[in-house]
Short mmCIF file of C-alpha atoms in Angstrom, two decimals:
data_model
loop_
_atom_site.label_atom_id
_atom_site.label_comp_id
_atom_site.label_asym_id
_atom_site.label_seq_id
_atom_site.Cartn_x
_atom_site.Cartn_y
_atom_site.Cartn_z
CA MET A 1 3.90 -24.39 26.92
CA LYS A 2 0.89 -22.13 27.27
CA LEU A 3 0.14 -19.59 24.55
CA LYS A 4 0.46 -16.68 26.99
CA GLU A 5 3.97 -17.85 27.92
CA ALA A 6 5.00 -18.04 24.26
CA ILE A 7 3.60 -14.56 23.61
CA ALA A 8 5.42 -13.21 26.67
CA THR A 9 8.69 -14.53 25.22
CA ILE A 10 7.98 -12.89 21.87
CA ASN A 11 7.01 -9.66 23.65
CA ALA A 12 10.31 -9.59 25.50
CA THR A 13 12.30 -10.32 22.33
CA LEU A 14 10.62 -7.59 20.28
CA LYS A 15 10.81 -5.07 23.12
CA LYS A 16 14.51 -5.75 23.67
CA HIS A 17 15.16 -4.90 20.02
CA ASN A 18 13.07 -1.72 20.11
CA VAL A 19 10.16 -2.88 17.99
CA GLU A 20 7.71 -0.09 18.70
CA ASN A 21 4.37 -1.94 18.80
CA PHE A 22 5.74 -5.13 20.33
CA LEU A 23 2.55 -6.07 22.22
CA LEU A 24 0.36 -5.84 19.15
CA GLU A 25 2.91 -7.46 16.86
CA SER A 26 3.48 -10.45 19.14
CA THR A 27 -0.27 -11.12 19.06
CA ILE A 28 -0.31 -10.83 15.26
CA ILE A 29 2.65 -13.20 14.97
CA ALA A 30 0.95 -15.75 17.24
CA ALA A 31 -2.26 -15.51 15.20
CA TYR A 32 -0.33 -15.97 11.96
CA VAL A 33 1.55 -19.04 13.19
CA LEU A 34 -1.60 -20.62 14.66
CA LYS A 35 -3.67 -19.69 11.58
CA LYS A 36 -6.22 -18.03 13.84
CA ASP A 37 -7.35 -14.44 14.30
CA ASP A 38 -6.30 -11.96 17.01
CA VAL A 39 -9.52 -12.51 18.97
CA PHE A 40 -8.79 -16.23 19.26
CA VAL A 41 -5.27 -15.55 20.51
CA LEU A 42 -6.42 -13.03 23.11
CA SER A 43 -9.28 -15.28 24.22
CA ASN A 44 -7.19 -18.41 24.73
CA PRO A 45 -4.14 -17.49 26.84
CA ASP A 46 -4.00 -20.96 28.44
CA LEU A 47 -4.03 -22.85 25.16
CA GLU A 48 -1.27 -25.46 25.11
CA ILE A 49 0.98 -25.10 22.07
CA ASN A 50 3.68 -27.50 20.95
CA GLU A 51 7.34 -26.84 20.24
CA VAL A 52 6.79 -26.53 16.49
CA PHE A 53 4.39 -23.61 16.91
CA PHE A 54 6.67 -21.91 19.42
CA ASN A 55 9.74 -22.29 17.20
CA ASN A 56 7.82 -20.83 14.26
CA MET A 57 6.87 -17.85 16.42
CA ILE A 58 10.52 -17.36 17.31
CA LYS A 59 11.50 -17.51 13.62
CA CYS A 60 8.96 -14.78 12.84
CA ALA A 61 10.23 -12.68 15.73
CA LYS A 62 13.82 -12.98 14.46
CA ARG A 63 12.73 -11.79 11.03
CA ARG A 64 10.95 -8.86 12.65
CA ILE A 65 13.93 -7.77 14.78
CA ALA A 66 15.95 -7.84 11.54
CA ARG A 67 13.47 -5.12 10.55
CA GLU A 68 11.59 -7.12 7.96
CA PRO A 69 8.13 -5.48 7.77
CA LEU A 70 5.46 -7.43 9.61
CA SER A 71 3.22 -7.55 6.51
CA TYR A 72 5.97 -9.38 4.61
CA ILE A 73 6.14 -11.96 7.39
CA THR A 74 2.39 -12.56 7.74
CA HIS A 75 1.55 -11.74 4.09
CA LYS A 76 -1.40 -9.70 5.29
CA LYS A 77 -2.37 -6.03 5.35
CA GLU A 78 -5.76 -4.46 5.91
CA PHE A 79 -6.64 -1.59 3.59
CA MET A 80 -10.02 0.11 3.25
CA GLY A 81 -11.50 -2.61 5.45
CA LEU A 82 -10.31 -5.37 3.09
CA GLU A 83 -7.52 -7.85 3.79
CA PHE A 84 -4.83 -8.01 1.10
CA TYR A 85 -2.07 -10.51 0.42
CA ILE A 86 1.31 -8.73 0.54
CA ASP A 87 4.85 -9.85 -0.19
CA GLU A 88 8.27 -8.27 -0.77
CA ASN A 89 7.47 -7.50 -4.42
CA VAL A 90 5.00 -4.73 -3.59
CA LEU A 91 4.75 -1.61 -1.49
CA ILE A 92 2.86 -2.11 1.77
CA PRO A 93 -0.45 -0.17 1.64
CA ARG A 94 -0.50 2.74 4.07
CA PRO A 95 -3.19 4.84 5.79
CA GLU A 96 -2.31 7.92 3.70
CA THR A 97 -3.08 5.89 0.57
CA GLU A 98 -6.52 5.22 2.02
CA ASN A 99 -6.95 9.03 1.91
CA LEU A 100 -6.16 8.93 -1.81
CA THR A 101 -8.55 6.03 -2.41
CA GLU A 102 -11.37 7.71 -0.48
CA GLU A 103 -10.88 10.90 -2.48
CA ALA A 104 -10.99 8.92 -5.73
CA ILE A 105 -14.23 7.24 -4.64
CA TYR A 106 -15.70 10.67 -3.86
CA TYR A 107 -14.84 11.95 -7.35
CA ILE A 108 -16.13 8.81 -9.05
CA ARG A 109 -19.47 9.07 -7.27
CA ASN A 110 -19.97 12.82 -7.50
CA TYR A 111 -18.76 13.32 -11.08
CA ASN A 112 -20.32 10.10 -12.39
CA LEU A 113 -16.97 8.70 -13.57
CA ASN A 114 -17.13 5.19 -14.98
CA LYS A 115 -13.71 4.23 -16.34
CA VAL A 116 -10.87 4.21 -13.84
CA LEU A 117 -7.14 3.50 -14.13
CA ASP A 118 -4.90 2.75 -11.15
CA LEU A 119 -1.43 3.63 -12.42
CA GLY A 120 1.27 1.64 -10.60
CA THR A 121 -1.21 -0.73 -9.01
CA GLY A 122 1.29 -2.80 -6.99
CA SER A 123 -0.75 -5.12 -4.75
CA GLY A 124 -3.94 -3.90 -6.41
CA SER A 125 -5.16 -2.39 -3.15
CA ILE A 126 -6.32 0.91 -4.68
CA ALA A 127 -7.90 -0.64 -7.79
CA ILE A 128 -9.66 -3.43 -5.92
CA SER A 129 -10.93 -1.06 -3.22
CA ILE A 130 -12.31 1.39 -5.78
CA GLU A 131 -14.03 -1.41 -7.70
CA HIS A 132 -15.39 -2.87 -4.46
CA PHE A 133 -17.00 0.38 -3.33
CA THR A 134 -18.08 1.89 -6.66
CA HIS A 135 -18.61 -1.10 -9.01
CA THR A 136 -17.03 0.88 -11.85
CA THR A 137 -14.72 -0.46 -14.54
CA VAL A 138 -11.21 -0.38 -13.06
CA ILE A 139 -7.91 -1.24 -14.71
CA GLY A 140 -4.75 -1.64 -12.66
CA CYS A 141 -1.43 -1.34 -14.47
CA ASP A 142 2.18 -1.79 -13.41
CA ILE A 143 5.61 -2.10 -14.99
CA SER A 144 6.49 -4.93 -12.58
CA LEU A 145 5.29 -8.42 -13.49
CA LYS A 146 6.03 -9.55 -9.94
CA ALA A 147 3.73 -6.85 -8.59
CA LEU A 148 1.00 -7.82 -11.05
CA LYS A 149 1.24 -11.40 -9.80
CA VAL A 150 0.45 -10.14 -6.29
CA ALA A 151 -2.42 -8.02 -7.64
CA SER A 152 -3.74 -11.11 -9.43
CA ILE A 153 -3.69 -13.06 -6.15
CA ASN A 154 -5.67 -10.29 -4.46
CA LYS A 155 -8.11 -10.09 -7.36
CA LYS A 156 -8.89 -13.77 -6.83
CA LEU A 157 -8.94 -13.61 -3.02
CA LEU A 158 -11.33 -10.65 -2.97
CA LYS A 159 -13.40 -11.79 -5.97
CA SER A 160 -12.68 -8.55 -7.78
CA ASN A 161 -13.50 -7.75 -11.41
CA ILE A 162 -10.57 -5.42 -12.07
CA TYR A 163 -8.42 -5.80 -15.18
CA LEU A 164 -4.62 -5.98 -14.93
CA VAL A 165 -2.17 -4.70 -17.56
CA ASN A 166 1.63 -4.78 -17.74
CA THR A 167 2.86 -1.43 -19.09
CA ASN A 168 5.38 1.35 -18.53
CA LEU A 169 3.26 4.29 -17.36
CA LEU A 170 0.46 4.87 -19.90
CA SER A 171 2.17 3.59 -23.06
CA ALA A 172 -0.24 0.66 -23.47
CA PHE A 173 -3.40 2.75 -23.52
CA LYS A 174 -5.01 4.35 -26.55
CA SER A 175 -8.54 4.91 -25.24
CA ASN A 176 -9.55 7.48 -22.65
CA PHE A 177 -10.26 7.21 -18.93
CA ASP A 178 -12.53 9.29 -16.75
CA ILE A 179 -10.01 9.31 -13.92
CA ILE A 180 -6.48 8.10 -13.26
CA VAL A 181 -5.46 7.36 -9.67
CA SER A 182 -1.82 6.85 -8.80
CA ASN A 183 0.48 6.33 -5.85
CA PRO A 184 3.74 6.71 -7.78
CA PRO A 185 7.31 6.49 -6.48
CA TYR A 186 7.96 9.94 -5.01
CA ILE A 187 10.85 9.56 -2.57
CA LEU A 188 14.00 11.26 -3.84
CA PRO A 189 17.23 9.21 -3.99
CA SER A 190 18.84 11.78 -1.67
CA GLU A 191 16.16 10.98 0.94
CA PHE A 192 16.62 7.21 0.90
CA GLU A 193 19.12 6.98 3.77
CA SER A 194 16.73 8.84 6.06
CA LEU A 195 14.05 6.16 5.67
CA SER A 196 13.40 3.56 8.35
CA LYS A 197 15.03 0.15 8.06
CA GLU A 198 11.60 -1.37 7.40
CA VAL A 199 10.80 0.97 4.52
CA LYS A 200 14.22 0.36 2.97
CA LYS A 201 13.22 -3.30 2.58
CA GLU A 202 10.32 -2.39 0.31
CA PRO A 203 10.92 -2.48 -3.48
CA LYS A 204 12.90 0.54 -4.61
CA ILE A 205 11.04 0.61 -7.91
CA ALA A 206 7.91 1.46 -5.93
CA LEU A 207 9.63 3.96 -3.63
CA LEU A 208 12.19 6.03 -5.50
CA CYS A 209 11.57 8.79 -8.00
CA ASP A 210 14.31 10.65 -9.84
CA GLU A 211 15.89 13.70 -8.22
CA ASN A 212 14.11 16.14 -10.57
CA TYR A 213 10.66 14.53 -10.52
CA PHE A 214 10.79 13.73 -14.24
CA LEU A 215 8.70 10.62 -13.54
CA ILE A 216 5.98 12.69 -11.86
CA GLN A 217 6.03 15.17 -14.72
CA SER A 218 5.67 12.31 -17.23
CA ILE A 219 2.64 10.96 -15.36
CA ILE A 220 0.98 14.37 -15.45
CA GLU A 221 1.79 15.04 -19.11
CA GLN A 222 0.66 11.58 -20.25
CA SER A 223 -2.49 11.67 -18.11
CA LYS A 224 -3.75 14.92 -19.63
CA LYS A 225 -3.87 13.24 -23.04
CA ILE A 226 -6.24 10.44 -22.02
CA SER A 227 -8.04 11.38 -18.79
CA LYS A 228 -10.38 13.98 -17.32
CA PHE A 229 -8.91 13.77 -13.81
CA LEU A 230 -5.67 12.68 -12.16
CA LEU A 231 -5.51 12.04 -8.42
CA MET A 232 -1.98 11.38 -7.24
CA GLU A 233 -0.39 10.69 -3.86
CA ILE A 234 2.56 12.99 -3.23
CA ALA A 235 5.26 13.77 -0.70
CA PRO A 236 4.50 16.76 1.56
CA ASN A 237 7.41 18.72 0.05
CA MET A 238 6.17 18.48 -3.56
CA ARG A 239 3.56 21.27 -3.59
CA SER A 240 5.91 23.95 -4.99
CA PHE A 241 6.96 21.63 -7.84
CA LEU A 242 3.36 20.80 -8.71
CA GLU A 243 2.14 24.39 -8.71
CA GLN A 244 3.84 24.95 -12.08
CA PHE A 245 1.10 22.85 -13.71
CA LYS A 246 -1.95 24.97 -14.53
CA GLU A 247 -4.17 21.87 -14.41
CA LEU A 248 -3.56 21.46 -10.67
CA VAL A 249 -6.88 22.05 -8.93
CA CYS A 250 -5.75 21.66 -5.34
CA VAL A 251 -3.55 19.76 -2.91
CA LYS A 252 -5.35 18.01 -0.06
CA GLN A 253 -3.96 16.94 3.30
CA ASP A 254 -3.90 13.51 4.87
CA TYR A 255 -5.16 12.68 8.38
CA ALA A 256 -1.85 13.93 9.79
CA GLY A 257 -2.39 17.35 8.19
CA LEU A 258 0.38 16.88 5.59
CA ASP A 259 0.06 17.65 1.88
CA ARG A 260 -0.69 14.24 0.36
CA ILE A 261 -3.13 14.28 -2.58
CA ALA A 262 -2.68 16.33 -5.75
CA ILE A 263 -5.82 16.72 -7.86
CA PHE A 264 -5.59 17.62 -11.53
CA ARG A 265 -8.41 18.34 -13.96
CA PHE A 266 -7.69 18.33 -17.68
#
């Protein structure tokens, strides 16, 4: 079987089950199975592949039509131009979190901030990206040991110098930071059923806040004791809740024009 025929089969399968970006995803699946990049796949449509490769492509397609996120199947996700290892124990990095990371890098460079904490580091994508672009001291912390294992894999893969700490919020830290960056759980339990099937497969500990935003309030209150700045990713409907805090400097929008980054100065 030629590669283009196998991809056509995967295309048809994904399209039939309403996978939105079926053309792109079939190419990514083929590249993953063949252990090649997308350019190779697109440049070699007449490559002969054996039954084993084709069956593995079908297995990936079946996982995808069951709405398993593609990044959990391929264990890859690009973020800030870097390729991260991803599995079901961590949140999948998103473009809006790149907005947060870029804003953090701006503050680090323009305010000469040298000690950075990524609170709720997950895959380590924020911490590793900040360290990569600023060469500052960065600590990534998380309550989940499984998430920290993924962050440790990415630290090794990307030759990063970040430090990783297992802690519940900021309880492990006694010394001060110049800036804390966080993409905390901010989806309300009452909003969970409205999420896509793909998002529902991501770890709830990384998605769901409490109904009254007590977690968010704890992050703010704890951060003011040990940091000069807090940059936090938020849901677009959180502005009114956050405006009660006098330390809130501003709320910035993401590329879609939605409220996404809350900036605090203490």
